[in-house]
mmCIF file of C-alpha atoms in Angstrom:
data_model
loop_
_atom_site.group_PDB
_atom_site.id
_atom_site.type_symbol
_atom_site.label_atom_id
_atom_site.label_comp_id
_atom_site.label_asym_id
_atom_site.label_seq_id
_atom_site.Cartn_x
_atom_site.Cartn_y
_atom_site.Cartn_z
ATOM 1 C CA UNK A 87 -100.888 -43.700 22.808
ATOM 2 C CA UNK A 88 -104.438 -42.831 23.368
ATOM 3 C CA UNK A 89 -106.805 -43.749 21.489
ATOM 4 C CA UNK A 90 -108.501 -41.680 18.571
ATOM 5 C CA UNK A 91 -111.041 -39.319 20.087
ATOM 6 C CA UNK A 92 -110.010 -35.510 18.389
ATOM 7 C CA UNK A 93 -110.726 -35.276 14.585
ATOM 8 C CA UNK A 94 -109.890 -32.070 14.071
ATOM 9 C CA UNK A 95 -108.325 -32.479 9.631
ATOM 10 C CA UNK A 96 -106.794 -29.906 10.375
ATOM 11 C CA UNK A 97 -104.475 -31.567 7.196
ATOM 12 C CA UNK A 98 -107.207 -30.212 4.805
ATOM 13 C CA UNK A 99 -107.081 -26.675 5.875
ATOM 14 C CA UNK A 100 -107.137 -25.379 1.994
ATOM 15 C CA UNK A 101 -108.620 -27.738 0.654
ATOM 16 C CA UNK A 102 -104.857 -29.855 0.389
ATOM 17 C CA UNK A 103 -104.187 -33.038 2.234
ATOM 18 C CA UNK A 104 -100.943 -32.424 3.866
ATOM 19 C CA UNK A 105 -97.957 -35.475 4.140
ATOM 20 C CA UNK A 106 -96.172 -35.995 7.207
ATOM 21 C CA UNK A 107 -93.240 -37.854 7.319
ATOM 22 C CA UNK A 108 -92.460 -40.475 10.119
ATOM 23 C CA UNK A 109 -88.576 -40.760 10.960
ATOM 24 C CA UNK A 110 -88.436 -43.418 13.790
ATOM 25 C CA UNK A 111 -85.998 -46.859 14.412
ATOM 26 C CA UNK A 112 -89.171 -48.502 16.044
ATOM 27 C CA UNK A 113 -91.261 -49.980 13.583
ATOM 28 C CA UNK A 114 -94.566 -50.129 15.882
ATOM 29 C CA UNK A 115 -93.604 -46.128 16.852
ATOM 30 C CA UNK A 116 -94.057 -45.233 13.165
ATOM 31 C CA UNK A 117 -96.719 -47.824 12.509
ATOM 32 C CA UNK A 118 -99.291 -46.076 15.686
ATOM 33 C CA UNK A 119 -98.637 -42.660 14.711
ATOM 34 C CA UNK A 120 -99.257 -42.883 10.636
ATOM 35 C CA UNK A 121 -102.685 -44.562 11.674
ATOM 36 C CA UNK A 122 -104.395 -42.016 13.263
ATOM 37 C CA UNK A 123 -102.994 -39.420 11.242
ATOM 38 C CA UNK A 124 -104.301 -40.817 7.961
ATOM 39 C CA UNK A 125 -107.160 -41.244 10.466
ATOM 40 C CA UNK A 126 -107.122 -37.207 10.627
ATOM 41 C CA UNK A 127 -106.933 -36.471 7.440
ATOM 42 C CA UNK A 128 -103.223 -36.874 6.000
ATOM 43 C CA UNK A 129 -100.376 -38.759 3.855
ATOM 44 C CA UNK A 130 -97.939 -40.297 5.966
ATOM 45 C CA UNK A 131 -94.733 -41.305 4.404
ATOM 46 C CA UNK A 132 -92.166 -42.847 6.995
ATOM 47 C CA UNK A 133 -88.801 -43.584 7.599
ATOM 48 C CA UNK A 134 -86.643 -46.044 9.782
ATOM 49 C CA UNK A 135 -83.787 -43.555 9.757
ATOM 50 C CA UNK A 136 -82.558 -40.527 9.361
ATOM 51 C CA UNK A 137 -80.537 -41.473 6.140
ATOM 52 C CA UNK A 138 -84.062 -42.053 4.152
ATOM 53 C CA UNK A 139 -85.894 -39.595 5.678
ATOM 54 C CA UNK A 140 -83.049 -37.131 4.461
ATOM 55 C CA UNK A 141 -83.517 -37.987 1.192
ATOM 56 C CA UNK A 142 -86.748 -38.433 1.223
ATOM 57 C CA UNK A 143 -87.739 -34.866 2.248
ATOM 58 C CA UNK A 144 -85.181 -33.801 -0.878
ATOM 59 C CA UNK A 145 -87.555 -36.832 -3.257
ATOM 60 C CA UNK A 146 -90.790 -35.633 -1.714
ATOM 61 C CA UNK A 147 -93.383 -32.756 -1.070
ATOM 62 C CA UNK A 148 -93.222 -33.074 2.517
ATOM 63 C CA UNK A 149 -95.476 -30.426 5.192
ATOM 64 C CA UNK A 150 -94.525 -31.157 8.719
ATOM 65 C CA UNK A 151 -91.979 -33.647 10.865
ATOM 66 C CA UNK A 152 -92.848 -35.944 13.511
ATOM 67 C CA UNK A 153 -88.654 -37.530 14.016
ATOM 68 C CA UNK A 154 -87.031 -39.334 16.057
ATOM 69 C CA UNK A 155 -84.172 -37.266 18.154
ATOM 70 C CA UNK A 156 -81.968 -41.091 19.652
ATOM 71 C CA UNK A 157 -81.732 -43.230 15.654
ATOM 72 C CA UNK A 158 -78.980 -44.561 14.645
ATOM 73 C CA UNK A 159 -76.852 -42.860 12.491
ATOM 74 C CA UNK A 160 -77.946 -39.611 11.486
ATOM 75 C CA UNK A 161 -79.363 -38.829 14.747
ATOM 76 C CA UNK A 162 -82.906 -36.471 15.062
ATOM 77 C CA UNK A 163 -80.701 -33.708 15.913
ATOM 78 C CA UNK A 164 -78.436 -33.433 13.442
ATOM 79 C CA UNK A 165 -81.583 -35.106 11.056
ATOM 80 C CA UNK A 166 -83.143 -31.959 12.390
ATOM 81 C CA UNK A 167 -80.270 -29.472 11.137
ATOM 82 C CA UNK A 168 -80.084 -30.393 8.104
ATOM 83 C CA UNK A 169 -83.169 -30.465 7.014
ATOM 84 C CA UNK A 170 -83.913 -26.572 7.726
ATOM 85 C CA UNK A 171 -80.684 -25.949 6.438
ATOM 86 C CA UNK A 172 -82.822 -26.537 3.363
ATOM 87 C CA UNK A 173 -84.932 -23.327 2.092
ATOM 88 C CA UNK A 174 -87.928 -25.833 1.056
ATOM 89 C CA UNK A 175 -87.901 -27.567 5.432
ATOM 90 C CA UNK A 176 -86.939 -23.971 6.907
ATOM 91 C CA UNK A 177 -90.532 -22.967 8.243
ATOM 92 C CA UNK A 178 -92.138 -26.692 8.292
ATOM 93 C CA UNK A 179 -93.212 -27.711 11.790
ATOM 94 C CA UNK A 180 -90.887 -30.044 13.133
ATOM 95 C CA UNK A 181 -91.689 -32.371 16.317
ATOM 96 C CA UNK A 182 -89.377 -34.490 18.281
ATOM 97 C CA UNK A 183 -90.643 -37.625 19.954
ATOM 98 C CA UNK A 184 -88.102 -38.494 22.904
ATOM 99 C CA UNK A 185 -88.749 -41.576 25.156
ATOM 100 C CA UNK A 186 -85.941 -39.463 28.265
ATOM 101 C CA UNK A 187 -87.719 -36.981 30.288
ATOM 102 C CA UNK A 188 -84.892 -34.645 31.457
ATOM 103 C CA UNK A 189 -84.785 -31.617 30.705
ATOM 104 C CA UNK A 190 -81.345 -31.439 28.421
ATOM 105 C CA UNK A 191 -83.675 -33.427 25.899
ATOM 106 C CA UNK A 192 -86.440 -30.812 25.892
ATOM 107 C CA UNK A 193 -82.950 -27.878 24.691
ATOM 108 C CA UNK A 194 -81.370 -30.715 22.527
ATOM 109 C CA UNK A 195 -84.519 -30.780 20.695
ATOM 110 C CA UNK A 196 -84.816 -26.991 20.582
ATOM 111 C CA UNK A 197 -82.010 -26.089 19.884
ATOM 112 C CA UNK A 198 -81.196 -28.004 16.232
ATOM 113 C CA UNK A 199 -84.059 -26.366 15.021
ATOM 114 C CA UNK A 200 -87.757 -27.999 16.040
ATOM 115 C CA UNK A 201 -90.501 -26.647 16.595
ATOM 116 C CA UNK A 202 -91.782 -28.572 19.528
ATOM 117 C CA UNK A 203 -91.520 -32.473 21.506
ATOM 118 C CA UNK A 204 -93.713 -34.676 22.388
ATOM 119 C CA UNK A 205 -92.381 -37.343 25.203
ATOM 120 C CA UNK A 206 -93.400 -41.188 24.561
ATOM 121 C CA UNK A 207 -95.548 -42.884 24.918
ATOM 122 C CA UNK A 208 -97.308 -40.233 22.704
ATOM 123 C CA UNK A 209 -100.650 -38.734 23.361
ATOM 124 C CA UNK A 210 -102.821 -39.248 20.941
ATOM 125 C CA UNK A 211 -104.627 -35.887 21.532
ATOM 126 C CA UNK A 212 -101.676 -33.815 22.409
ATOM 127 C CA UNK A 213 -99.868 -34.988 18.927
ATOM 128 C CA UNK A 214 -102.629 -33.124 17.454
ATOM 129 C CA UNK A 215 -103.667 -30.622 18.822
ATOM 130 C CA UNK A 216 -99.162 -29.982 18.466
ATOM 131 C CA UNK A 217 -98.585 -30.934 15.410
ATOM 132 C CA UNK A 218 -102.808 -28.837 14.171
ATOM 133 C CA UNK A 219 -101.621 -25.321 15.324
ATOM 134 C CA UNK A 220 -97.783 -25.894 13.783
ATOM 135 C CA UNK A 221 -99.162 -26.577 10.088
ATOM 136 C CA UNK A 222 -101.678 -23.013 10.466
ATOM 137 C CA UNK A 223 -98.239 -21.790 12.023
ATOM 138 C CA UNK A 224 -96.596 -23.003 8.952
ATOM 139 C CA UNK A 225 -99.832 -21.992 6.516
ATOM 140 C CA UNK A 226 -99.838 -18.470 8.115
ATOM 141 C CA UNK A 227 -95.915 -17.595 7.533
ATOM 142 C CA UNK A 228 -95.893 -18.801 4.351
ATOM 143 C CA UNK A 229 -99.006 -16.245 2.971
ATOM 144 C CA UNK A 230 -96.621 -14.143 4.461
ATOM 145 C CA UNK A 231 -93.634 -14.968 2.856
ATOM 146 C CA UNK A 232 -95.703 -14.623 -0.554
ATOM 147 C CA UNK A 233 -97.086 -11.349 0.627
ATOM 148 C CA UNK A 234 -93.535 -9.742 0.936
ATOM 149 C CA UNK A 235 -92.552 -11.249 -1.355
ATOM 150 C CA UNK A 236 -94.860 -10.235 -3.947
ATOM 151 C CA UNK A 237 -94.858 -6.804 -2.111
ATOM 152 C CA UNK A 238 -90.803 -6.092 -2.937
ATOM 153 C CA UNK A 239 -91.676 -6.252 -6.936
ATOM 154 C CA UNK A 240 -93.879 -2.874 -6.490
ATOM 155 C CA UNK A 241 -91.066 -0.241 -4.025
ATOM 156 C CA UNK A 242 -87.860 -0.223 -4.366
ATOM 157 C CA UNK A 243 -85.262 -1.581 -3.197
ATOM 158 C CA UNK A 244 -83.809 0.909 -1.215
ATOM 159 C CA UNK A 245 -86.886 1.224 0.900
ATOM 160 C CA UNK A 246 -87.023 -2.397 0.850
ATOM 161 C CA UNK A 247 -84.100 -2.180 2.789
ATOM 162 C CA UNK A 248 -85.113 0.902 4.794
ATOM 163 C CA UNK A 249 -89.035 -1.018 5.640
ATOM 164 C CA UNK A 250 -87.073 -3.781 7.331
ATOM 165 C CA UNK A 251 -84.560 -1.093 9.582
ATOM 166 C CA UNK A 252 -87.402 0.492 10.451
ATOM 167 C CA UNK A 253 -89.040 -2.218 12.057
ATOM 168 C CA UNK A 254 -86.784 -3.204 13.506
ATOM 169 C CA UNK A 255 -85.049 0.142 15.396
ATOM 170 C CA UNK A 256 -88.755 1.469 15.111
ATOM 171 C CA UNK A 257 -87.840 5.031 14.261
ATOM 172 C CA UNK A 258 -87.157 6.455 10.544
ATOM 173 C CA UNK A 259 -83.931 7.326 9.029
ATOM 174 C CA UNK A 260 -83.020 11.052 9.028
ATOM 175 C CA UNK A 261 -82.720 12.065 5.405
ATOM 176 C CA UNK A 262 -79.754 12.594 3.681
ATOM 177 C CA UNK A 263 -77.731 14.050 1.314
ATOM 178 C CA UNK A 264 -76.368 11.528 -0.836
ATOM 179 C CA UNK A 265 -74.605 11.651 -4.287
ATOM 180 C CA UNK A 266 -76.181 9.705 -6.858
ATOM 181 C CA UNK A 267 -76.502 9.721 -10.712
ATOM 182 C CA UNK A 268 -80.038 9.789 -11.748
ATOM 183 C CA UNK A 269 -81.730 8.687 -14.978
ATOM 184 C CA UNK A 270 -85.167 9.566 -16.110
ATOM 185 C CA UNK A 271 -86.879 8.354 -18.960
ATOM 186 C CA UNK A 272 -90.454 9.354 -20.577
ATOM 187 C CA UNK A 273 -92.404 7.621 -24.369
ATOM 188 C CA UNK A 274 -92.087 10.678 -26.774
ATOM 189 C CA UNK A 275 -95.487 10.441 -28.369
ATOM 190 C CA UNK A 276 -97.736 9.461 -25.490
ATOM 191 C CA UNK A 277 -100.851 11.478 -25.286
ATOM 192 C CA UNK A 278 -101.586 10.766 -29.292
ATOM 193 C CA UNK A 279 -100.992 7.269 -29.904
ATOM 194 C CA UNK A 280 -103.323 6.788 -26.422
ATOM 195 C CA UNK A 281 -105.462 8.338 -28.856
ATOM 196 C CA UNK A 282 -105.236 5.784 -32.118
ATOM 197 C CA UNK A 283 -104.385 2.352 -30.162
ATOM 198 C CA UNK A 284 -107.185 0.317 -28.024
ATOM 199 C CA UNK A 285 -106.416 0.827 -23.967
ATOM 200 C CA UNK A 286 -105.778 -3.389 -23.509
ATOM 201 C CA UNK A 287 -103.351 -3.432 -26.199
ATOM 202 C CA UNK A 288 -101.603 0.502 -25.306
ATOM 203 C CA UNK A 289 -101.263 -1.084 -21.734
ATOM 204 C CA UNK A 290 -99.287 -4.076 -22.493
ATOM 205 C CA UNK A 291 -96.593 -2.353 -24.693
ATOM 206 C CA UNK A 292 -96.231 0.065 -22.022
ATOM 207 C CA UNK A 293 -96.293 -2.755 -19.519
ATOM 208 C CA UNK A 294 -93.533 -4.508 -21.531
ATOM 209 C CA UNK A 295 -91.597 -1.784 -22.121
ATOM 210 C CA UNK A 296 -90.856 -0.294 -18.790
ATOM 211 C CA UNK A 297 -90.072 -3.865 -17.673
ATOM 212 C CA UNK A 298 -86.814 -4.659 -20.072
ATOM 213 C CA UNK A 299 -86.231 -0.616 -18.986
ATOM 214 C CA UNK A 300 -86.422 -2.187 -14.903
ATOM 215 C CA UNK A 301 -84.421 -5.118 -15.530
ATOM 216 C CA UNK A 302 -81.799 -3.205 -16.992
ATOM 217 C CA UNK A 303 -82.008 -0.740 -14.490
ATOM 218 C CA UNK A 304 -81.293 -3.490 -11.969
ATOM 219 C CA UNK A 305 -78.563 -5.482 -14.538
ATOM 220 C CA UNK A 306 -76.995 -1.980 -13.899
ATOM 221 C CA UNK A 307 -76.585 -1.660 -10.194
ATOM 222 C CA UNK A 308 -79.934 1.052 -9.865
ATOM 223 C CA UNK A 309 -82.876 1.142 -8.696
ATOM 224 C CA UNK A 310 -86.021 1.956 -9.697
ATOM 225 C CA UNK A 311 -86.558 4.799 -7.326
ATOM 226 C CA UNK A 312 -90.847 5.126 -8.964
ATOM 227 C CA UNK A 313 -92.553 4.887 -12.530
ATOM 228 C CA UNK A 314 -93.286 8.381 -13.938
ATOM 229 C CA UNK A 315 -95.990 7.691 -16.560
ATOM 230 C CA UNK A 316 -94.818 6.301 -19.645
ATOM 231 C CA UNK A 317 -91.366 6.761 -18.161
ATOM 232 C CA UNK A 318 -88.705 5.299 -15.260
ATOM 233 C CA UNK A 319 -86.866 7.625 -12.753
ATOM 234 C CA UNK A 320 -84.043 5.317 -11.253
ATOM 235 C CA UNK A 321 -81.198 5.970 -9.261
ATOM 236 C CA UNK A 322 -77.954 4.591 -9.181
ATOM 237 C CA UNK A 323 -75.584 4.803 -6.280
ATOM 238 C CA UNK A 324 -72.359 3.162 -6.130
ATOM 239 C CA UNK A 325 -68.900 4.167 -7.236
ATOM 240 C CA UNK A 326 -68.772 3.807 -10.476
ATOM 241 C CA UNK A 327 -72.549 5.462 -10.709
ATOM 242 C CA UNK A 328 -71.963 6.995 -13.404
ATOM 243 C CA UNK A 329 -70.912 4.284 -16.195
ATOM 244 C CA UNK A 330 -73.713 2.297 -15.198
ATOM 245 C CA UNK A 331 -75.986 4.778 -15.854
ATOM 246 C CA UNK A 332 -75.201 5.579 -19.393
ATOM 247 C CA UNK A 333 -74.851 2.131 -20.123
ATOM 248 C CA UNK A 334 -78.050 1.345 -18.957
ATOM 249 C CA UNK A 335 -79.074 4.487 -21.121
ATOM 250 C CA UNK A 336 -77.750 3.326 -23.794
ATOM 251 C CA UNK A 337 -79.060 -0.828 -23.299
ATOM 252 C CA UNK A 338 -82.083 0.728 -23.741
ATOM 253 C CA UNK A 339 -82.103 2.604 -26.096
ATOM 254 C CA UNK A 340 -80.943 -0.908 -28.386
ATOM 255 C CA UNK A 341 -83.528 -2.607 -27.538
ATOM 256 C CA UNK A 342 -86.043 -0.022 -28.332
ATOM 257 C CA UNK A 343 -84.738 0.114 -31.449
ATOM 258 C CA UNK A 344 -84.364 -3.920 -32.232
ATOM 259 C CA UNK A 345 -87.865 -4.301 -30.984
ATOM 260 C CA UNK A 346 -89.259 -1.385 -33.026
ATOM 261 C CA UNK A 347 -87.775 -2.848 -35.629
ATOM 262 C CA UNK A 348 -89.101 -6.526 -35.096
ATOM 263 C CA UNK A 349 -92.808 -6.093 -34.362
ATOM 264 C CA UNK A 350 -96.115 -5.071 -36.101
ATOM 265 C CA UNK A 351 -96.453 -3.185 -33.021
ATOM 266 C CA UNK A 352 -96.913 0.995 -32.913
ATOM 267 C CA UNK A 353 -92.939 2.127 -32.256
ATOM 268 C CA UNK A 354 -92.377 3.064 -29.278
ATOM 269 C CA UNK A 355 -89.307 6.467 -29.034
ATOM 270 C CA UNK A 356 -87.958 7.485 -26.159
ATOM 271 C CA UNK A 357 -86.564 10.557 -25.097
ATOM 272 C CA UNK A 358 -83.622 9.880 -21.667
ATOM 273 C CA UNK A 359 -82.297 12.545 -19.223
ATOM 274 C CA UNK A 360 -79.385 11.823 -17.124
ATOM 275 C CA UNK A 361 -77.659 14.725 -14.237
ATOM 276 C CA UNK A 362 -75.770 13.803 -10.923
ATOM 277 C CA UNK A 363 -74.420 15.276 -7.806
ATOM 278 C CA UNK A 364 -75.865 15.761 -3.944
ATOM 279 C CA UNK A 365 -79.608 14.465 -3.233
ATOM 280 C CA UNK A 366 -82.065 14.897 -0.184
ATOM 281 C CA UNK A 367 -82.553 10.484 0.503
ATOM 282 C CA UNK A 368 -85.688 10.305 2.781
ATOM 283 C CA UNK A 369 -89.534 9.906 4.095
ATOM 284 C CA UNK A 370 -91.681 12.300 2.386
ATOM 285 C CA UNK A 371 -95.505 12.232 3.865
ATOM 286 C CA UNK A 372 -97.546 11.426 6.622
ATOM 287 C CA UNK A 373 -97.795 8.890 9.322
ATOM 288 C CA UNK A 374 -100.405 7.070 7.431
ATOM 289 C CA UNK A 375 -98.782 6.984 3.397
ATOM 290 C CA UNK A 376 -95.295 7.788 3.400
ATOM 291 C CA UNK A 377 -92.985 7.530 0.386
ATOM 292 C CA UNK A 378 -89.100 6.887 0.575
ATOM 293 C CA UNK A 379 -88.021 9.080 -2.275
ATOM 294 C CA UNK A 380 -84.929 11.443 -3.606
ATOM 295 C CA UNK A 381 -85.439 14.727 -4.134
ATOM 296 C CA UNK A 382 -83.735 17.543 -4.201
ATOM 297 C CA UNK A 383 -82.258 20.218 -7.689
ATOM 298 C CA UNK A 384 -79.907 16.930 -9.073
ATOM 299 C CA UNK A 385 -82.794 15.311 -9.421
ATOM 300 C CA UNK A 386 -85.021 18.629 -10.923
ATOM 301 C CA UNK A 387 -82.370 18.489 -13.546
ATOM 302 C CA UNK A 388 -82.353 14.932 -15.039
ATOM 303 C CA UNK A 389 -85.995 15.393 -15.751
ATOM 304 C CA UNK A 390 -85.581 18.845 -17.083
ATOM 305 C CA UNK A 391 -82.698 16.913 -19.269
ATOM 306 C CA UNK A 392 -85.345 14.384 -20.878
ATOM 307 C CA UNK A 393 -88.049 16.749 -21.212
ATOM 308 C CA UNK A 394 -85.306 18.293 -23.553
ATOM 309 C CA UNK A 395 -84.691 15.721 -25.522
ATOM 310 C CA UNK A 396 -85.058 14.542 -28.997
ATOM 311 C CA UNK A 397 -87.004 10.835 -29.935
ATOM 312 C CA UNK A 398 -84.232 8.842 -29.512
ATOM 313 C CA UNK A 399 -81.397 10.073 -27.637
ATOM 314 C CA UNK A 400 -79.265 10.168 -24.115
ATOM 315 C CA UNK A 401 -79.303 13.425 -23.637
ATOM 316 C CA UNK A 402 -76.929 14.431 -20.173
ATOM 317 C CA UNK A 403 -74.809 16.818 -18.430
ATOM 318 C CA UNK A 404 -71.834 18.800 -18.401
ATOM 319 C CA UNK A 405 -70.851 17.086 -15.118
ATOM 320 C CA UNK A 406 -72.042 13.830 -16.500
ATOM 321 C CA UNK A 407 -70.024 13.975 -19.710
ATOM 322 C CA UNK A 408 -67.157 14.788 -18.086
ATOM 323 C CA UNK A 409 -67.189 12.206 -15.749
ATOM 324 C CA UNK A 410 -67.832 10.137 -18.213
ATOM 325 C CA UNK A 411 -65.346 10.738 -21.556
ATOM 326 C CA UNK A 412 -62.418 9.097 -21.567
ATOM 327 C CA UNK A 413 -64.868 5.765 -20.352
ATOM 328 C CA UNK A 414 -64.552 2.951 -22.934
ATOM 329 C CA UNK A 415 -67.520 2.722 -24.839
ATOM 330 C CA UNK A 416 -69.462 5.421 -24.751
ATOM 331 C CA UNK A 417 -68.789 9.116 -27.073
ATOM 332 C CA UNK A 418 -70.331 12.685 -26.038
ATOM 333 C CA UNK A 419 -71.511 15.134 -28.756
ATOM 334 C CA UNK A 420 -70.471 18.389 -28.997
ATOM 335 C CA UNK A 421 -72.116 20.573 -26.017
ATOM 336 C CA UNK A 422 -75.295 22.146 -27.394
ATOM 337 C CA UNK A 423 -76.829 25.117 -24.750
ATOM 338 C CA UNK A 424 -80.550 24.676 -23.842
ATOM 339 C CA UNK A 425 -82.085 26.725 -20.705
ATOM 340 C CA UNK A 426 -83.612 24.824 -18.321
ATOM 341 C CA UNK A 427 -86.992 26.262 -16.374
ATOM 342 C CA UNK A 428 -85.333 27.052 -13.069
ATOM 343 C CA UNK A 429 -82.247 27.953 -14.427
ATOM 344 C CA UNK A 430 -81.746 30.877 -14.219
ATOM 345 C CA UNK A 431 -78.583 30.875 -17.335
ATOM 346 C CA UNK A 432 -78.094 28.537 -19.933
ATOM 347 C CA UNK A 433 -77.076 25.490 -19.151
ATOM 348 C CA UNK A 434 -74.379 22.586 -21.657
ATOM 349 C CA UNK A 435 -75.965 19.555 -22.462
ATOM 350 C CA UNK A 436 -74.217 16.645 -24.490
ATOM 351 C CA UNK A 437 -76.108 13.586 -27.025
ATOM 352 C CA UNK A 438 -74.953 10.285 -24.969
ATOM 353 C CA UNK A 439 -73.898 7.763 -27.814
ATOM 354 C CA UNK A 440 -72.132 4.066 -27.785
ATOM 355 C CA UNK A 441 -68.012 5.056 -29.204
#
């Protein structure tokens, strides 16, 4: 092993000491590498067999691995495969160590999921440089994972799918007509409430309430297309979309009524409208800012039904009532006619309740 020549302090990135697990049946090799890495600011854990390394990888917080390919028992290749199968180590740097100069060992190291390999005796400068590079890459990938996870909280499931496909193909999907069920919700009297309640309090009330609606939508198989001020626009596109949307709306009303009974804060009253039909799904906007959304008459009518709903009822179109009227758990009142902006003739609508 070469003398310790360069101190990169890579393990202290972001102020955290990184832990490296060395798995090698040769005690002298383990000790020599451990001394080198500890002098460079790493915390080191050692294992003389693959089985112990596997156990420690689950018991302790390990950031990276140096693994001998030729260990007895669970060898380095199998150990590497098992580590890569763990969610916690899908990005962990794994560097394989080998005494052999055979090219097949290199192929074996990479085929089992390793990031790199080093020949013994280990050159200290190369080891530190390679390990530092892989640790920095891991931190970058972890940061990208965190960004992606948090970003996905702000965009719909359908948009996530579209973006993933676009990143692979480089081609935006062509807008297409789909049969959908659209639900709109709206808080009644929100403008007056905003004049009576402190902004921070009002924000917390609305955020919690919208969070409940979002959970209900996803629980019933839909997705959020957008937040519409103090309400939501939700889309249901499964084969059972009408029943799912109706059940979701009733759950939202029930939860809101229960919350109103058990809170000393300002009570909320909702209006909900639901309609089903064909709508155009696609990208809207420019190259610099796109919205993957649903547009068309079906969306407009669902929004209009929400607007004409009294506080707390769920108003649905004749089409919704016709599809769901024989489904258990739903009840529809007598139809009544409403005038809807943009529609020449009056249309029949129904109040939905639990049956």
